[in-house]
Amino acid sequence: MTRILLLLILLAPLAAPAQNALKERETICTLTSKEGHGGQFDWKMKRADEVGVRSEEVSSAKLPTEEWLPAVVPGTVLNSLVHDGVYPEPYYGLNNKLESNLIPDLYRAGRDFYTYWFRTEFRLDKNAYRGKKIWLQADGINYRAEIWLNGSMVGNTAGMFLQRVIDITDKVTFDRENVLAVKVYPVDMPGTIRPKGGKSFGANGEFQNGGNGEIGRNVTQLMTVGWDFFYLDGIRDRNTGIWRDITLFTTGRVRLAHPFVKSELSKPGYDVARQTVSVEVSYPDYIPQNTWRKAKVSGEIRGEGIRFEKEVSLYRGEVQEVVFTPEEFPQLVIRNPRLWWPLNKGKQELYDLTLKVEFDGRVSDSISTRFGIREITSTTDTPDRSRTFSVNGRPLFIRGTNWLPEAMLRTSDERTRAELRYTAQSGVNLIRFWGGGITESDYFFQLCDSLGILVWQEFWMTGDTNHPNDPGVYYANVVSTVKRIRNHPSLAYYVSSNESTEMPQMERLLEKLDGTRGYQMQSECGGIHDGSPYKQVNIMSHYEDKASPRGSRVYGFNPEYGAPCLPTVECLREMMDEKDLWPINKAVWDYSDGNGFHLMSTLYTDMTNEYGPSQSIEEFAEKAQFLGAMNYKSIWEVWNYNKFGYGDRYTSGFLYWYHNSAVRQVAGRMWDWSLEPTAALYAAQNACEPLHPQFDYLKNTVSVVNDHYRAYRGYRVTAEVYDLDMRRIDSQSATVDLPEDGVANDVLTLNFSASKTPVQFIRLKLFDERGKQAGSNFYWRSDNEYKGANTLTGPATAGFQSLGELARTRVAASYETSVDDGCHYINLRLKNTGRTVAFFTQVQWLDERRKPVRPSFYTDNFLCLMPGESRTVRIETALDKLPGETYTLVVRGFNLDTREFKVKIRRP
């Protein structure tokens, strides 16, 4: 067992993220529904205009609810209606299409149609909670809501991102069930699905994203009206509902809220950190006029021996910010602090702070937060005036991405954990919350903190839509959000909008609320240029920097640059009928591709056919993985080459457009909506490895990238080139010195003239000064002549039909299983025992229905193994995703006979 566990450690690309979200305080309960989430509470829902009684009576125990529908909370109205079978699954075929008339649209049906009452009951323990202040916390309701309890309205909300905390002490009962009812109204202005007569703003020629722009007058998830990266006609209810948790908690008579730690690091050594700690203290109880009460606020940075306290005076209803400065409390000066670093740059060191308030000699409230000590800055003092980010005084090359929320907000901690784990595995070090999406959960930020992934926060405005009508609602949502997320070291940058302007006073407000992060008005200013390409292009055009009709895009900082990858065949079968899969039904494929925006049924199909025409959807989906992997590898490596001016131009980073699938779609990314990875994940993982040899299809040269904050001398890079018959036609090596956080470019030039076949294979390896392998890469290329970006030509793009003539080979496979800490592991050892390359060897972990077990985490997949080459793949799956006794491990490939192993699950 020791040997197996050691192997697991060696194989792990990064530590698994924490399984559970950290809470800032103890709670009574979270009112999560049994339906959809497996929670403890029965939620029901009914359309408001069908309830037929006064609002006061809806939260009365006397109201009969037998005819109400079960509700999914957190969730949306449409999510519950789909769960209850009222409407079909929107993410299948053409079900969501407006013209299908299967699901009513908010704009056409009217706001009353999606205005719903949600109702549940809860009981409070008299012995545990009598005499305490009882609070209800609603973390997010879209869009407006009335909150009623036991016949009384206790609060309301406006705006999707407002966290509301309500004192319900005087309204609860201990003698019977408490009845909570929430009346949820849709957005004020849902906007049309398709613009009538066009609009005078927005992305030129890109399907007029955002409808007629009216949805932007709300403070909400703007993408729900429709965008080219999922459905152009959007989400039918615009995600009306209780989309985040409702929680109950208690305090004494004094309450704490919004702890915040500001860290100021010394320069240039970054060896002294000065902490300023603040927290809001309130006394909501009655006090006679013109009198005050005293309370003592104390804090501790746990494990560091740092404690501090002060006495404050509070008036009734006052919310006082209590501040502890390093001038007043010298113990808040930390020497040689444990610094927090992004992925691959150092450890993600974190500190824990607990704050308490004492009143009348006893603790009235306690609250905790986790923070990191680091400094994130940026500058445009660069060769081309492009923005460059730095962490703790050192430049950071941004390998970023654009995050899209699940389109119907069908989220969970499991989904968040899986997607961020894949993100870190890919090598991405920054996530942009694009302005048409949402601000993600506390748990999302906690995972980014622990994984070393930075977050760029935009505030729910885009250039494709109007700006909010009600500044008060907008600013209240901003204040609530910033106070919630500002302690996270992963939070790196504030941006007001996507490709637009700011609301007045925004910069001043953020400075007041935070003051530790950079800010810019919108996503394409201040040294960050506009984006593209977004869709499938000739892969050679990335190397030539002609992938966009707008001209050069590989320079400086690009906020949106990307290409798609078709999901695996198992995923395709989950999104449409078999008859629509093959032959390709263009209408259905294009609908899930933003009306064909990414060219999946056209250019992507044509380029896949360059590997030979397919006879089935299985064959087509397999070959489509070759293209998706090539898309991702080429893009990441072109940016690698030009990092910080080591190549032909200066680049400081880019954000892949886009990162994750908001719905089931043919224009997939590194993983499908179902959490099934594609070959693109492993191509990105390889291209973003910290020490990385890479090949340029245009120059035929080999370069080596170093992403570490240290230089390496005396490394050796080797290149071997084979044709389809496995004749070695070129073999070269070079000794390289790798500059710190830099690139050794064009150290080898490969020669393909001796090839007797139209396709060649390239194996690159990087060795350290002791001869230990530090990085590797594999490529396939053709002799096809490149004739320009607007053609279907070139050695990375066309002429791969002869791969179908590749000789069959055999891959030997053996495995071991183990169980540890609630997870099941398979260590699968693969060895190519044949005489030719094992091309795109895929490993699959299937259940009894022959469906992939999701989420499962593979350290590598879609492997290309040279003759005699071995690789070990680790597969990790949570035991609670494996309820059965026997599962199937499959090893298959383009030129392999499929092998299967029956695996019995070992349980502790």
mmCIF file of N, CA, C and O in Angstrom, residues 253-255 281-295 312-322 359:
data_model
loop_
_atom_site.group_PDB
_atom_site.id
_atom_site.type_symbol
_atom_site.label_atom_id
_atom_site.label_comp_id
_atom_site.label_asym_id
_atom_site.label_seq_id
_atom_site.Cartn_x
_atom_site.Cartn_y
_atom_site.Cartn_z
ATOM 1 N N ARG A 253 -27.002 39.971 21.350
ATOM 2 C CA ARG A 253 -27.626 41.263 21.051
ATOM 3 C C ARG A 253 -26.760 42.142 20.153
ATOM 4 O O ARG A 253 -27.227 43.133 19.607
ATOM 5 N N VAL A 254 -25.479 41.797 20.001
ATOM 6 C CA VAL A 254 -24.570 42.536 19.122
ATOM 7 C C VAL A 254 -24.106 41.593 18.017
ATOM 8 O O VAL A 254 -23.787 40.431 18.280
ATOM 9 N N ARG A 255 -24.064 42.104 16.799
ATOM 10 C CA ARG A 255 -23.714 41.256 15.647
ATOM 11 C C ARG A 255 -22.492 41.797 14.919
ATOM 12 O O ARG A 255 -22.295 43.019 14.822
ATOM 13 N N VAL A 281 -19.781 46.267 13.281
ATOM 14 C CA VAL A 281 -20.432 45.883 14.533
ATOM 15 C C VAL A 281 -21.762 46.633 14.622
ATOM 16 O O VAL A 281 -21.815 47.839 14.375
ATOM 17 N N SER A 282 -22.825 45.918 14.964
ATOM 18 C CA SER A 282 -24.137 46.565 15.052
ATOM 19 C C SER A 282 -24.888 46.101 16.293
ATOM 20 O O SER A 282 -24.702 44.980 16.781
ATOM 21 N N TYR A 283 -25.746 47.001 16.786
ATOM 22 C CA TYR A 283 -26.600 46.721 17.938
ATOM 23 C C TYR A 283 -28.027 47.023 17.524
ATOM 24 O O TYR A 283 -28.478 48.173 17.591
ATOM 25 N N PRO A 284 -28.770 46.043 17.070
ATOM 26 C CA PRO A 284 -30.111 46.311 16.539
ATOM 27 C C PRO A 284 -31.189 46.430 17.606
ATOM 28 O O PRO A 284 -32.304 46.826 17.301
ATOM 29 N N ASP A 285 -30.896 46.080 18.852
ATOM 30 C CA ASP A 285 -31.913 46.101 19.894
ATOM 31 C C ASP A 285 -32.289 47.520 20.304
ATOM 32 O O ASP A 285 -31.594 48.493 19.979
ATOM 33 N N TYR A 286 -33.329 47.607 21.087
ATOM 34 C CA TYR A 286 -33.810 48.914 21.558
ATOM 35 C C TYR A 286 -32.902 49.440 22.661
ATOM 36 O O TYR A 286 -32.496 48.721 23.565
ATOM 37 N N ILE A 287 -32.549 50.729 22.557
ATOM 38 C CA ILE A 287 -31.855 51.464 23.615
ATOM 39 C C ILE A 287 -32.589 52.791 23.781
ATOM 40 O O ILE A 287 -32.992 53.394 22.785
ATOM 41 N N PRO A 288 -32.797 53.255 24.994
ATOM 42 C CA PRO A 288 -33.441 54.569 25.166
ATOM 43 C C PRO A 288 -32.717 55.654 24.382
ATOM 44 O O PRO A 288 -31.513 55.588 24.155
ATOM 45 N N GLN A 289 -33.443 56.650 23.991
ATOM 46 C CA GLN A 289 -32.912 57.732 23.173
ATOM 47 C C GLN A 289 -31.707 58.387 23.828
ATOM 48 O O GLN A 289 -31.671 58.594 25.037
ATOM 49 N N ASN A 290 -30.677 58.676 22.985
ATOM 50 C CA ASN A 290 -29.467 59.399 23.412
ATOM 51 C C ASN A 290 -28.622 58.622 24.422
ATOM 52 O O ASN A 290 -27.909 59.211 25.234
ATOM 53 N N THR A 291 -28.712 57.305 24.417
ATOM 54 C CA THR A 291 -27.839 56.482 25.249
ATOM 55 C C THR A 291 -27.095 55.491 24.376
ATOM 56 O O THR A 291 -27.446 55.268 23.228
ATOM 57 N N TRP A 292 -26.059 54.889 24.934
ATOM 58 C CA TRP A 292 -25.260 53.932 24.191
ATOM 59 C C TRP A 292 -24.845 52.794 25.092
ATOM 60 O O TRP A 292 -24.936 52.885 26.317
ATOM 61 N N ARG A 293 -24.380 51.710 24.474
ATOM 62 C CA ARG A 293 -23.913 50.536 25.206
ATOM 63 C C ARG A 293 -22.507 50.194 24.759
ATOM 64 O O ARG A 293 -22.122 50.424 23.612
ATOM 65 N N LYS A 294 -21.747 49.618 25.665
ATOM 66 C CA LYS A 294 -20.361 49.257 25.351
ATOM 67 C C LYS A 294 -20.248 47.779 24.987
ATOM 68 O O LYS A 294 -20.978 46.934 25.503
ATOM 69 N N ALA A 295 -19.323 47.497 24.087
ATOM 70 C CA ALA A 295 -19.004 46.122 23.706
ATOM 71 C C ALA A 295 -17.507 46.030 23.447
ATOM 72 O O ALA A 295 -16.853 47.026 23.136
ATOM 73 N N VAL A 312 -15.794 49.421 22.168
ATOM 74 C CA VAL A 312 -16.535 50.358 21.329
ATOM 75 C C VAL A 312 -17.843 50.713 22.012
ATOM 76 O O VAL A 312 -18.349 49.966 22.866
ATOM 77 N N SER A 313 -18.383 51.859 21.642
ATOM 78 C CA SER A 313 -19.682 52.297 22.136
ATOM 79 C C SER A 313 -20.671 52.283 20.987
ATOM 80 O O SER A 313 -20.377 52.787 19.904
ATOM 81 N N LEU A 314 -21.850 51.717 21.222
ATOM 82 C CA LEU A 314 -22.826 51.525 20.161
ATOM 83 C C LEU A 314 -24.157 52.179 20.518
ATOM 84 O O LEU A 314 -24.660 52.036 21.638
ATOM 85 N N TYR A 315 -24.720 52.877 19.542
ATOM 86 C CA TYR A 315 -26.075 53.384 19.659
ATOM 87 C C TYR A 315 -27.036 52.405 18.970
ATOM 88 O O TYR A 315 -26.632 51.576 18.156
ATOM 89 N N ARG A 316 -28.307 52.547 19.293
ATOM 90 C CA ARG A 316 -29.317 51.670 18.709
ATOM 91 C C ARG A 316 -29.313 51.784 17.184
ATOM 92 O O ARG A 316 -29.347 52.876 16.628
ATOM 93 N N GLY A 317 -29.260 50.627 16.505
ATOM 94 C CA GLY A 317 -29.335 50.602 15.058
ATOM 95 C C GLY A 317 -28.066 51.010 14.347
ATOM 96 O O GLY A 317 -27.998 50.965 13.113
ATOM 97 N N GLU A 318 -27.044 51.395 15.099
ATOM 98 C CA GLU A 318 -25.805 51.851 14.473
ATOM 99 C C GLU A 318 -25.023 50.675 13.899
ATOM 100 O O GLU A 318 -24.962 49.599 14.486
ATOM 101 N N VAL A 319 -24.437 50.881 12.725
ATOM 102 C CA VAL A 319 -23.476 49.938 12.163
ATOM 103 C C VAL A 319 -22.130 50.644 12.151
ATOM 104 O O VAL A 319 -21.923 51.599 11.402
ATOM 105 N N GLN A 320 -21.245 50.194 12.998
ATOM 106 C CA GLN A 320 -19.958 50.860 13.184
ATOM 107 C C GLN A 320 -18.834 49.979 12.646
ATOM 108 O O GLN A 320 -18.776 48.783 12.943
ATOM 109 N N GLU A 321 -17.977 50.575 11.833
ATOM 110 C CA GLU A 321 -16.801 49.851 11.361
ATOM 111 C C GLU A 321 -15.688 50.004 12.387
ATOM 112 O O GLU A 321 -15.220 51.110 12.649
ATOM 113 N N VAL A 322 -15.282 48.906 12.957
ATOM 114 C CA VAL A 322 -14.205 48.908 13.954
ATOM 115 C C VAL A 322 -12.916 48.501 13.244
ATOM 116 O O VAL A 322 -12.870 47.459 12.590
ATOM 117 N N PHE A 359 -20.479 41.193 24.994
ATOM 118 C CA PHE A 359 -21.471 42.149 25.452
ATOM 119 C C PHE A 359 -22.067 41.615 26.754
ATOM 120 O O PHE A 359 -22.446 40.441 26.833
#
